[in-house]
Coordinates of C-alpha atoms and ligand atoms in Angstrom, one line a residue:
M1 CA 283.7 244.6 128.2
R2 CA 279.7 244.7 127.6
L3 CA 276.7 242.4 128.2
V4 CA 275.1 241.6 125.4
L5 CA 271.9 240.2 125.3
M6 CA 271.2 238.2 121.9
C7 CA 267.6 237.1 123.3
L8 CA 266.6 241.1 122.0
L9 CA 268.9 241.2 118.9
S10 CA 267.3 237.8 118.1
L11 CA 265.0 235.6 119.1
A12 CA 265.7 232.3 117.1
V13 CA 268.7 231.9 118.0
C14 CA 268.2 232.6 122.1
E15 CA 270.3 230.4 124.2
G16 CA 271.2 232.6 126.7
Q17 CA 273.2 235.5 127.5
V18 CA 276.5 236.6 125.8
V19 CA 279.3 238.1 127.9
T20 CA 282.4 240.1 126.2
F21 CA 285.8 240.5 127.6
D22 CA 287.8 242.4 125.5
L23 CA 291.2 242.3 126.2
S24 CA 293.2 244.3 124.1
D25 CA 294.0 247.0 126.1
Y26 CA 295.9 244.7 128.1
N27 CA 299.0 245.6 128.9
P28 CA 301.7 243.7 131.2
Q29 CA 303.1 246.2 132.9
N30 CA 300.2 247.3 134.8
A31 CA 298.9 245.3 136.9
T32 CA 295.3 247.0 137.8
T33 CA 294.7 245.7 133.7
H34 CA 295.1 242.0 135.1
V35 CA 292.0 241.1 136.3
Q36 CA 288.8 241.7 134.8
K37 CA 284.9 241.0 136.3
M38 CA 281.4 241.7 135.8
F39 CA 278.7 240.2 137.6
I40 CA 275.3 239.3 135.6
N41 CA 272.0 237.6 136.4
L42 CA 272.9 233.8 134.5
T43 CA 269.5 232.9 132.7
A44 CA 268.8 229.3 132.9
G45 CA 270.2 227.7 130.0
V46 CA 273.5 227.6 128.4
S47 CA 275.4 231.1 128.4
E48 CA 278.3 232.1 125.9
I49 CA 281.6 234.0 126.9
W50 CA 283.4 235.5 124.5
V51 CA 287.5 236.3 125.0
N52 CA 288.4 238.6 122.8
N53 CA 291.9 240.1 121.3
V54 CA 293.9 238.7 123.5
P55 CA 297.3 239.9 122.5
E56 CA 300.4 238.5 122.1
S57 CA 302.3 239.5 125.5
V58 CA 299.1 237.1 127.8
G59 CA 300.6 233.6 128.6
F60 CA 297.2 232.7 129.5
Y61 CA 294.4 233.8 131.4
V62 CA 291.6 231.6 133.7
V63 CA 288.4 232.3 133.2
Q64 CA 285.9 231.9 136.2
V65 CA 282.3 231.8 136.8
H66 CA 281.3 232.4 140.5
S67 CA 277.8 230.9 141.2
F68 CA 275.2 232.2 144.6
P69 CA 273.5 229.5 145.1
Y70 CA 273.0 227.6 142.4
N71 CA 275.5 225.3 140.6
V72 CA 276.8 226.6 137.2
T73 CA 278.8 224.1 134.7
L74 CA 281.7 225.8 132.6
S75 CA 282.6 224.4 129.3
S76 CA 285.1 225.0 127.1
T77 CA 283.3 223.4 124.1
R78 CA 279.3 223.6 123.5
K79 CA 278.8 219.6 124.0
F80 CA 280.2 220.0 127.7
R81 CA 281.9 216.8 127.7
S82 CA 283.3 215.9 131.1
K83 CA 286.8 216.4 130.0
D84 CA 286.3 219.8 129.4
S85 CA 283.8 221.2 131.9
V86 CA 283.5 221.5 135.1
E87 CA 280.2 221.6 138.1
G88 CA 279.8 223.7 140.8
V89 CA 279.7 227.4 142.4
N90 CA 283.3 228.0 141.6
V91 CA 284.4 226.9 138.9
G92 CA 287.3 227.9 136.2
L93 CA 289.1 226.9 133.2
V94 CA 292.8 227.7 131.7
S95 CA 293.1 228.8 128.3
F96 CA 296.5 229.5 126.6
N97 CA 297.1 232.6 123.8
D98 CA 294.0 232.1 121.7
N99 CA 291.9 234.6 119.6
D100 CA 287.9 234.5 120.3
T101 CA 287.9 232.1 122.3
R102 CA 284.2 231.0 123.8
F103 CA 283.4 228.9 127.3
Y104 CA 280.0 228.0 127.9
V105 CA 278.1 228.3 131.2
K106 CA 275.3 225.8 131.4
S107 CA 272.9 227.1 134.3
K108 CA 269.7 224.4 135.5
N109 CA 268.2 228.0 137.5
Q110 CA 268.7 231.6 137.3
T111 CA 271.7 232.9 139.5
K112 CA 273.5 235.5 140.3
A113 CA 277.5 234.9 139.0
L114 CA 280.5 237.1 138.7
I115 CA 282.8 236.4 135.9
V116 CA 285.9 237.1 135.6
V117 CA 289.3 237.0 133.6
V118 CA 292.4 237.1 135.4
I119 CA 295.5 237.5 132.7
Y120 CA 298.8 236.0 133.8
N121 CA 302.4 236.0 131.5
K122 CA 304.0 233.0 130.2
K123 CA 306.7 232.6 132.8
D124 CA 303.8 232.5 135.6
P125 CA 303.2 228.9 136.7
I126 CA 299.8 227.1 135.4
P127 CA 297.7 226.5 138.4
G128 CA 296.6 223.5 138.4
G129 CA 298.2 222.4 135.2
C130 CA 299.7 219.0 135.9
N131 CA 296.8 216.6 134.9
L132 CA 297.1 213.9 138.3
T133 CA 293.4 213.7 139.4
F134 CA 290.8 215.8 138.2
N135 CA 288.7 215.4 135.1
T136 CA 290.2 218.2 132.8
E137 CA 293.6 218.6 131.7
Y138 CA 294.1 221.8 133.8
A139 CA 292.4 222.2 136.9
P140 CA 292.8 225.8 138.3
Y141 CA 289.8 225.2 140.6
Q142 CA 289.4 224.0 143.9
L143 CA 286.7 220.8 144.8
V144 CA 285.7 221.6 148.0
S145 CA 283.3 218.9 150.3
Y146 CA 282.8 218.6 154.1
T147 CA 281.8 216.5 156.6
E148 CA 280.4 217.1 159.9
D149 CA 283.6 217.6 161.2
L150 CA 286.1 219.2 158.3
I151 CA 286.1 220.9 154.9
I152 CA 288.0 218.8 152.3
V153 CA 289.8 221.2 150.2
Q154 CA 291.3 219.3 146.7
S155 CA 292.9 220.7 144.1
Q156 CA 295.4 220.3 141.1
A157 CA 299.2 220.5 141.9
P158 CA 300.7 223.5 139.5
S159 CA 302.8 223.3 136.4
A160 CA 305.4 225.6 134.5
F161 CA 307.2 225.8 131.9
D162 CA 310.3 224.7 132.4
T163 CA 309.8 222.5 134.8
T164 CA 307.6 219.5 134.8
C165 CA 305.5 217.9 137.1
D166 CA 307.6 214.9 138.5
K167 CA 309.8 217.4 140.0
N168 CA 307.3 219.6 141.6
N169 CA 309.6 222.6 142.9
I170 CA 307.0 224.8 142.1
Q171 CA 306.3 226.3 145.9
V172 CA 302.4 226.5 147.3
D173 CA 300.6 228.2 149.7
L174 CA 297.4 227.5 151.2
Y175 CA 295.1 231.3 152.3
H176 CA 291.8 231.1 153.7
L177 CA 289.3 234.0 154.4
Y178 CA 286.3 234.1 157.3
L179 CA 283.5 235.3 155.3
H180 CA 281.2 237.6 157.8
E181 CA 279.4 234.7 160.3
N182 CA 275.9 233.5 160.5
N183 CA 275.6 235.7 157.2
Y184 CA 274.7 234.0 154.0
A185 CA 273.6 236.9 152.3
E186 CA 275.2 236.9 148.7
K187 CA 276.8 240.7 149.4
Y188 CA 279.4 238.8 152.0
Y189 CA 280.0 235.8 149.3
F190 CA 281.4 237.4 146.6
D191 CA 282.8 240.5 148.6
G192 CA 284.9 237.2 150.2
I193 CA 285.8 235.9 146.5
E194 CA 286.5 239.6 144.9
N195 CA 289.4 239.9 147.7
M196 CA 290.7 236.5 146.8
L197 CA 291.1 236.8 143.0
T198 CA 294.7 237.9 142.5
V199 CA 297.9 237.2 144.0
D200 CA 298.3 240.1 145.3
L201 CA 294.7 240.4 146.9
I202 CA 295.5 237.1 148.8
K203 CA 298.1 237.8 150.1
S204 CA 296.6 241.1 151.7
H205 CA 293.6 239.9 152.8
G206 CA 293.9 235.9 153.4
Y207 CA 295.4 234.1 156.4
K208 CA 298.2 231.8 155.2
V209 CA 297.9 228.4 156.8
S210 CA 300.4 225.4 157.0
T211 CA 301.3 223.1 154.6
V212 CA 302.3 219.4 154.2
D213 CA 304.2 217.4 152.0
G214 CA 302.3 213.9 150.7
Y215 CA 299.2 212.7 150.3
F216 CA 297.6 216.2 152.4
K217 CA 299.3 218.4 150.2
Y218 CA 296.4 218.9 147.5
R219 CA 293.5 217.5 150.1
K220 CA 293.9 220.2 152.2
L221 CA 292.0 219.7 155.0
Y222 CA 289.7 222.1 157.9
S223 CA 288.1 222.3 160.8
A224 CA 284.4 222.8 160.2
Y225 CA 282.7 226.0 161.6
R226 CA 279.6 225.0 160.7
G227 CA 277.6 228.3 159.3
V228 CA 280.5 229.7 159.1
G229 CA 281.6 230.5 155.3
Q230 CA 285.4 230.8 154.5
V231 CA 286.9 231.2 151.1
F232 CA 289.8 229.0 150.4
A233 CA 292.9 230.3 148.1
I234 CA 296.1 228.8 146.6
V235 CA 299.1 230.6 145.1
A236 CA 301.6 228.6 143.2
T237 CA 304.8 230.4 143.0
Y238 CA 308.0 229.5 140.9
H239 CA 310.7 231.7 140.1
N240 CA 309.6 235.0 142.1
R241 CA 306.3 234.5 139.7
S242 CA 302.9 233.5 141.6
S243 CA 299.4 232.9 140.1
A244 CA 296.4 232.2 141.9
Y245 CA 294.0 229.1 141.4
V246 CA 290.1 229.6 141.4
P247 CA 288.8 231.0 145.0
A248 CA 286.1 228.7 146.4
V249 CA 283.9 228.8 149.4
S250 CA 282.4 226.7 151.6
Y251 CA 279.8 227.2 154.5
G252 CA 280.4 223.5 155.8
C253 CA 276.9 223.4 155.8
D254 CA 273.8 222.9 153.2
L255 CA 272.2 226.8 151.9
D256 CA 269.7 224.9 150.8
N257 CA 268.5 223.8 153.5
Q258 CA 269.8 226.8 156.1
D259 CA 267.6 225.9 159.5
E260 CA 268.4 223.0 159.6
S261 CA 272.2 222.1 158.1
C262 CA 273.7 226.0 159.2
Y263 CA 272.0 227.0 162.4
G264 CA 272.2 225.1 165.1
P265 CA 271.4 221.7 166.2
V266 CA 267.7 221.6 166.0
T267 CA 266.7 218.0 167.4
P268 CA 265.0 217.5 170.0
H269 CA 267.8 216.0 172.0
W270 CA 270.0 218.9 171.3
K271 CA 267.1 220.9 172.9
V272 CA 267.4 219.0 175.8
I273 CA 270.7 219.1 176.4
C274 CA 271.9 222.9 175.2
A275 CA 269.0 224.1 178.2
F276 CA 270.7 221.0 180.7
L277 CA 273.9 223.2 180.0
L278 CA 272.4 226.3 180.6
I279 CA 271.0 225.3 184.0
F280 CA 274.1 223.4 184.5
G281 CA 275.6 226.5 183.5
L282 CA 274.1 228.9 185.3
F283 CA 273.7 226.7 189.0
V284 CA 277.4 225.7 188.8
N285 CA 278.6 229.6 188.1
F286 CA 276.9 230.9 190.8
F287 CA 276.0 228.1 193.6
G288 CA 278.5 225.3 192.9
H289 CA 280.9 225.5 196.0
K290 CA 278.0 226.1 198.3
F291 CA 275.9 222.9 197.1
F292 CA 279.2 221.0 197.5
R293 CA 277.1 217.8 196.5
I294 CA 274.5 218.8 193.4
T295 CA 278.0 219.8 191.9
L296 CA 279.7 216.6 192.9
Y297 CA 277.3 214.5 190.7
L298 CA 276.7 217.2 188.3
I299 CA 280.6 217.0 187.4
G300 CA 280.4 213.2 187.9
F301 CA 277.9 213.3 185.3
V302 CA 279.7 215.5 183.1
I303 CA 282.4 213.5 182.6
G304 CA 280.7 209.9 182.4
V305 CA 279.0 211.8 179.7
F306 CA 281.9 212.9 177.8
I307 CA 283.9 209.6 178.4
T308 CA 281.4 207.5 177.3
Y309 CA 280.5 209.6 174.0
V310 CA 284.5 209.4 173.2
I311 CA 284.8 205.9 173.6
L312 CA 281.3 205.4 171.0
S313 CA 282.4 206.9 168.5
L314 CA 286.2 205.7 168.5
S315 CA 284.4 201.8 168.5
S316 CA 281.5 201.8 166.3
N317 CA 280.4 204.1 163.0
N318 CA 277.2 202.9 162.8
L319 CA 275.7 204.0 166.1
T320 CA 273.6 207.3 165.7
V321 CA 274.2 210.2 167.5
S322 CA 270.9 210.1 169.8
E323 CA 271.7 206.4 170.5
K324 CA 275.5 207.4 171.5
T325 CA 273.9 210.3 173.6
T326 CA 271.6 208.7 175.5
T327 CA 274.1 205.6 176.3
A328 CA 276.0 208.6 177.7
V329 CA 273.8 210.1 179.7
L330 CA 272.6 206.9 181.1
I331 CA 276.4 205.8 182.1
G332 CA 277.0 209.7 183.2
L333 CA 274.6 209.4 185.9
I334 CA 276.2 206.4 187.3
Y335 CA 278.9 208.0 187.0
G336 CA 277.8 211.0 188.7
S337 CA 276.4 208.7 191.5
L338 CA 279.4 206.9 191.6
W339 CA 281.7 210.4 192.6
L340 CA 278.7 211.3 195.0
L341 CA 279.9 208.1 196.6
M342 CA 283.5 208.4 197.3
W343 CA 282.8 211.5 198.9
W344 CA 280.0 210.2 201.0
K345 CA 283.0 207.1 202.0
F346 CA 286.1 209.2 202.1
G347 CA 284.9 213.0 202.3
I348 CA 288.4 214.1 201.7
P349 CA 287.8 217.3 199.8
I350 CA 291.2 217.5 197.5
L351 CA 290.2 213.9 196.3
S352 CA 286.1 215.0 195.7
V353 CA 287.5 218.1 194.3
S354 CA 290.3 216.6 191.7
L355 CA 287.9 216.4 189.0
T356 CA 286.8 219.8 188.7
F357 CA 290.2 220.7 188.8
F358 CA 290.5 217.6 186.3
L359 CA 287.7 218.6 183.8
S360 CA 288.6 222.7 184.4
G361 CA 292.3 222.2 183.6
F362 CA 290.8 220.3 180.3
L363 CA 288.7 223.0 179.1
L364 CA 291.7 225.1 180.0
A365 CA 294.2 223.1 177.8
S366 CA 291.4 223.5 175.0
I367 CA 291.5 226.5 175.4
V368 CA 295.6 227.6 174.8
F369 CA 295.2 224.9 171.9
Y370 CA 292.3 226.5 170.3
A371 CA 293.6 230.0 170.7
G372 CA 296.1 228.7 167.5
V373 CA 298.4 226.6 169.3
A374 CA 297.2 223.2 167.8
D375 CA 298.3 224.8 164.3
L376 CA 302.2 224.7 164.8
K377 CA 303.8 221.9 163.2
I378 CA 304.7 220.3 166.0
F379 CA 301.3 219.1 166.6
H380 CA 300.2 217.4 163.8
N381 CA 301.9 214.9 165.8
D382 CA 299.2 213.3 167.6
I383 CA 302.1 212.0 170.5
N384 CA 303.3 216.0 170.6
F385 CA 300.0 217.2 171.1
W386 CA 298.2 214.9 173.8
L387 CA 301.7 214.5 176.2
T388 CA 301.8 218.7 175.6
F389 CA 297.5 218.6 176.4
L390 CA 298.0 216.4 179.3
A391 CA 301.4 218.6 180.9
I392 CA 299.1 221.9 180.9
V393 CA 296.1 219.9 182.5
I394 CA 298.3 218.4 184.9
A395 CA 300.0 221.6 185.5
F396 CA 296.4 223.4 186.4
H397 CA 295.9 220.7 188.3
T398 CA 298.9 221.6 190.5
M399 CA 298.3 224.5 191.1
F400 CA 294.5 224.5 191.9
T401 CA 295.5 221.4 194.2
M402 CA 297.8 224.2 196.2
W403 CA 294.6 226.0 197.3
T404 CA 291.9 223.8 197.2
L405 CA 288.7 226.2 198.0
E406 CA 289.8 229.5 196.1
W407 CA 290.2 227.4 193.0
H408 CA 287.8 225.2 193.4
V409 CA 285.1 228.4 193.4
F410 CA 287.1 229.5 190.3
G411 CA 286.3 225.9 188.5
C412 CA 282.6 225.7 189.8
S413 CA 282.7 229.5 188.0
F414 CA 284.5 228.6 185.2
L415 CA 282.6 226.2 184.2
G416 CA 279.2 227.3 184.1
A417 CA 280.3 230.5 182.3
Y418 CA 281.8 228.2 179.6
A419 CA 278.2 225.7 179.9
C420 CA 276.6 228.5 179.8
V421 CA 277.9 230.8 176.6
A422 CA 278.1 226.9 174.9
A423 CA 274.3 226.7 175.8
L424 CA 273.7 230.1 174.8
N425 CA 275.3 229.4 171.0
Y426 CA 272.6 227.1 170.0
Y427 CA 270.6 230.2 169.9
T428 CA 272.7 233.2 169.4
G429 CA 275.4 231.8 167.1
G430 CA 279.1 232.1 168.3
N431 CA 281.9 229.1 168.2
L432 CA 282.8 229.2 171.6
Q433 CA 281.7 226.0 172.0
Y434 CA 284.3 224.4 169.4
I435 CA 286.8 225.3 172.3
V436 CA 285.7 221.6 173.3
I437 CA 284.5 219.9 170.1
N438 CA 288.0 220.6 168.5
S439 CA 289.2 218.6 171.2
F440 CA 287.1 216.0 171.3
R441 CA 287.6 215.9 167.4
R442 CA 291.0 215.7 167.6
M443 CA 290.5 212.6 169.9
V444 CA 287.7 210.5 167.6
V445 CA 288.3 211.8 164.0
N446 CA 290.5 210.3 161.5
N447 CA 293.4 212.9 160.1
F448 CA 291.7 215.5 162.4
N449 CA 295.4 216.4 163.4
M450 CA 296.3 217.5 159.6
A451 CA 293.6 219.9 160.3
T452 CA 294.0 223.2 160.2
I453 CA 292.1 225.4 163.2
D454 CA 292.4 228.3 162.8
P455 CA 289.6 229.5 163.9
P456 CA 286.9 232.8 163.0
F457 CA 287.0 235.1 166.3
Q458 CA 284.5 237.7 164.8
I459 CA 282.4 240.0 166.9
L460 CA 280.0 237.1 168.3
D461 CA 282.7 235.3 169.4
I462 CA 284.7 238.2 171.3
T463 CA 281.1 239.4 172.5
Q464 CA 280.7 235.6 174.0
S465 CA 284.8 235.8 175.0
I466 CA 283.7 238.7 177.5
L467 CA 280.7 237.2 179.0
L468 CA 282.8 234.3 180.1
V469 CA 285.5 236.5 181.7
A470 CA 282.8 238.9 182.9
M471 CA 280.4 235.4 184.3
T472 CA 283.7 233.2 186.3
T473 CA 284.6 236.9 187.7
F474 CA 281.5 237.4 189.6
G475 CA 280.1 233.8 189.5
F476 CA 283.8 233.9 191.9
Y477 CA 283.8 236.9 193.7
Y478 CA 279.5 236.0 194.7
Q479 CA 280.8 233.0 195.4
M480 CA 283.5 233.6 198.2
K481 CA 281.8 236.5 198.7
E482 CA 278.8 233.6 200.2
Q483 CA 281.8 231.3 201.3
R484 CA 283.0 234.1 204.2
S485 CA 283.2 233.1 207.4
K486 CA 282.0 228.8 206.4
P487 CA 284.5 225.9 206.6
P488 CA 285.8 225.8 203.1
F489 CA 284.4 221.9 202.8
P490 CA 280.9 220.9 204.3
P491 CA 281.2 218.8 207.6
H492 CA 282.0 215.3 206.3
R493 CA 279.3 212.5 208.2
Y494 CA 281.7 210.9 209.9
T495 CA 281.6 215.1 212.1
T496 CA 277.9 214.8 211.0
L497 CA 277.1 211.7 213.5
E498 CA 279.5 212.2 215.8
E499 CA 277.5 215.3 216.4
G500 CA 274.3 213.4 217.1
V501 CA 272.6 214.6 213.8
S502 CA 271.1 211.9 211.4
E503 CA 273.0 212.1 208.4
T504 CA 270.2 213.2 206.1
T505 CA 269.9 216.7 208.1
P506 CA 269.9 219.0 205.7
L507 CA 271.2 222.0 207.7
I508 CA 273.4 221.7 210.4
R509 CA 275.3 224.0 212.8
D510 CA 279.2 224.5 212.4
T511 CA 281.6 225.1 214.7
T512 CA 280.9 229.3 214.1
G513 CA 277.5 228.4 214.4
V514 CA 276.6 229.9 211.4
I515 CA 274.1 227.6 209.5
Y516 CA 275.6 226.0 206.7
S517 CA 273.2 224.4 204.4
D518 CA 274.0 220.8 203.4
I519 CA 272.5 219.5 200.7
Ligands
NAG1 C1 297.3 250.7 134.0 O1 295.7 251.2 133.9 C2 295.0 252.0 133.6 C3 293.7 251.8 133.7 O2 293.4 250.8 132.2 C4 295.5 253.1 133.0 O3 294.6 254.4 133.7 C5 296.6 253.7 133.5 O4 297.0 254.6 133.0 C6 297.7 252.3 133.4 N1 299.1 252.3 133.7 C7 299.9 252.3 132.9 C8 301.7 252.7 133.2 O5 299.7 251.6 131.7
NAG2 C1 270.2 241.0 138.5 O1 268.6 241.3 139.3 C2 268.8 242.0 140.4 C3 267.1 241.9 140.6 O2 266.3 240.0 140.1 C4 268.7 243.4 140.6 O3 268.7 243.6 141.4 C5 270.2 242.7 139.9 O4 270.9 244.9 139.1 C6 270.7 242.6 138.1 N1 272.5 242.2 138.2 C7 272.6 242.4 137.4 C8 274.1 242.6 136.6 O5 271.6 242.5 136.0
NAG3 C1 294.6 238.2 118.5 O1 294.0 239.2 117.6 C2 294.7 240.2 117.7 C3 293.6 241.3 116.8 O2 292.7 240.8 116.0 C4 295.9 241.2 117.1 O3 296.4 242.3 117.2 C5 296.8 239.3 117.1 O4 297.8 239.2 116.9 C6 296.4 238.5 117.7 N1 296.6 237.3 118.2 C7 297.0 236.2 118.2 C8 297.4 234.8 118.8 O5 296.5 235.5 117.1
NAG4 C1 277.2 221.5 142.8 O1 278.5 220.9 142.1 C2 279.4 219.9 142.9 C3 280.8 219.5 142.4 O2 280.5 218.9 141.4 C4 278.4 218.8 143.5 O3 279.3 217.7 144.4 C5 276.8 218.9 143.9 O4 276.2 217.9 143.7 C6 276.5 220.0 143.1 N1 275.1 220.0 143.8 C7 273.9 219.8 143.2 C8 272.9 220.4 144.0 O5 273.9 219.5 142.4
NAG5 C1 265.3 225.3 139.9 O1 264.6 226.4 140.4 C2 263.1 225.6 140.7 C3 262.0 226.4 140.8 O2 262.6 227.8 140.7 C4 263.2 224.9 141.8 O3 261.9 223.9 142.1 C5 264.6 224.0 141.9 O4 264.6 222.7 142.9 C6 265.7 224.7 141.7 N1 266.9 223.3 141.9 C7 268.0 223.0 141.8 C8 268.8 222.6 142.1 O5 267.6 224.4 143.0
NAG6 C1 297.4 214.4 131.0 O1 297.6 215.1 130.2 C2 297.6 214.8 128.6 C3 297.6 215.3 127.5 O2 296.3 216.0 127.6 C4 297.5 213.3 128.7 O3 299.0 212.7 127.1 C5 298.7 212.2 130.0 O4 297.9 211.4 130.0 C6 297.5 212.9 130.9 N1 298.2 212.7 132.2 C7 296.5 211.9 133.2 C8 297.7 211.7 134.4 O5 295.6 212.6 132.8
NAG7 C1 313.4 236.5 143.5 O1 313.4 237.7 143.9 C2 314.5 238.2 145.1 C3 314.2 239.9 145.7 O2 312.8 240.6 145.7 C4 315.2 238.2 144.5 O3 317.2 238.4 145.8 C5 316.1 236.6 144.1 O4 317.2 236.4 143.5 C6 315.0 235.7 143.5 N1 315.1 235.1 142.3 C7 314.8 234.2 142.2 C8 314.7 233.2 141.2 O5 314.7 235.8 140.3

């Protein structure tokens, strides 16, 4: 293995670098020699990869180029025809036992690259060996693309020496591995890839995800956590022999445009929403129960915004985010007023707090599914999913109703704490906001039931979970202390009127003689 700089030897034929791999010391018994790899700074232009002295015992090998951050094109001919070349940041081609094979790598920009040769036996399944959809006949690579909500990993079915593509009896297992959160350094990128190069490495580092037969088998969907890098890997197994596809990385965002694309939302709309969430969160966390009417209004408002946003997203695709948000906020204001009116008219605490209970139940159910339940196979089915979801919400709601005061205080602290944490993510990074976003996606995004949820849970997420629990506990404790020796709920207007005090009087005396703040 050595890097020969042809440019130094002969300036006349200078086209780029030549990277040489020598397989002569390959020994089928020795697993450690199955992979050869080398880092190189690819210059702009065409470079060559030479694979020399391929022993008879090699069945086939996969040549891979992983570049960062720019695309490269890998081809088995100098002409770069589309049927023998592939473009991307994680590319690879299969080659059979030919001596002295050459590959060509075209790069528009100078970029750092990891070049790998993985060697397999004749009886190992060939990754992407059934040429069904991709340009190249053997396509051991994965094509990764993303939308706002989903990461889509496409691959081609494997083949094996004594079976046909129609039978499709080769087992395919998919894995993924999260890179360091909010860190786009090339070190983490290449570390992640090196950890997913061979079958053994994939099995020890990767997390296996569920697969389904049919259309989505080779078109795997993952919930997108924008800005968090993931390595995707596939292992094909046939008669106890396995081979690995070329690992592929996606950050779910455009690295060339990191500030806008990878770090939180930067539009003014989102800034306003995050600031509102933070204030709303702090207020409700500490004073939600004390200022009962304001809280009723806020909860009605939040529910209104959410429902309207879901309906708008479901019913039309051609509204922009800001149009949807503006409409949702306006309708939310009406919802808030209506809900407040409900208290003014009936004054039944158990009725008025039911929205708080519903929202807390919704959040708790979302946490349950976020924490892994959503990835169980039975919940690919929408009916199973929503019935279970509803059952959880109702169970919590029923429990909450039994101790209305305590659970209302808890609900306020919990919802407030979550709103704070989700808004903080805008400034600090972290993924807890996806607890609600994933439930929302399940409602409105097509095929989201097929997506793997398995969220990243790294140091920031752990810190924020602790913050969520701590804030909820503290808010609950503080509000219960404030609440001591006061009536559980503010008196209703009829009581107020009987005492001969105007409805608008902000402070009234309750029976214990304690001043009750009645805003
Ligand atoms: C495996 O390869 C390593 C390094 O290439 C070598 O030191 C070792 O002796 C080999 N083992 C066998 C069983 O060939
Ligand atoms: C690539 O370039 C960087 C600096 O530009 C240098 O630190 C590094 O050693 C080079 N790597 C190789 C393999 O030449
Ligand atoms: C490839 O070359 C090596 C050494 O030159 C030789 O031992 C081997 O048999 C050759 N393999 C094939 C398939 O021609
Ligand atoms: C990089 O390659 C991918 C896959 O072919 C392609 O979708 C993308 O547009 C390319 N990016 C650039 C900047 O050329
Ligand atoms: C390549 O580099 C040049 C200048 O260094 C830059 O203008 C261009 O956008 C880069 N190309 C890509 C595909 O990023
Ligand atoms: C697959 O490759 C073989 C050989 O190159 C070719 O005959 C066949 O038509 C290809 N099938 C598809 C679906 O492209
Ligand atoms: C695969 O290996 C297991 C044990 O490792 C063995 O029981 C089984 O028979 C093997 N299957 C095949 C098809 O070789």
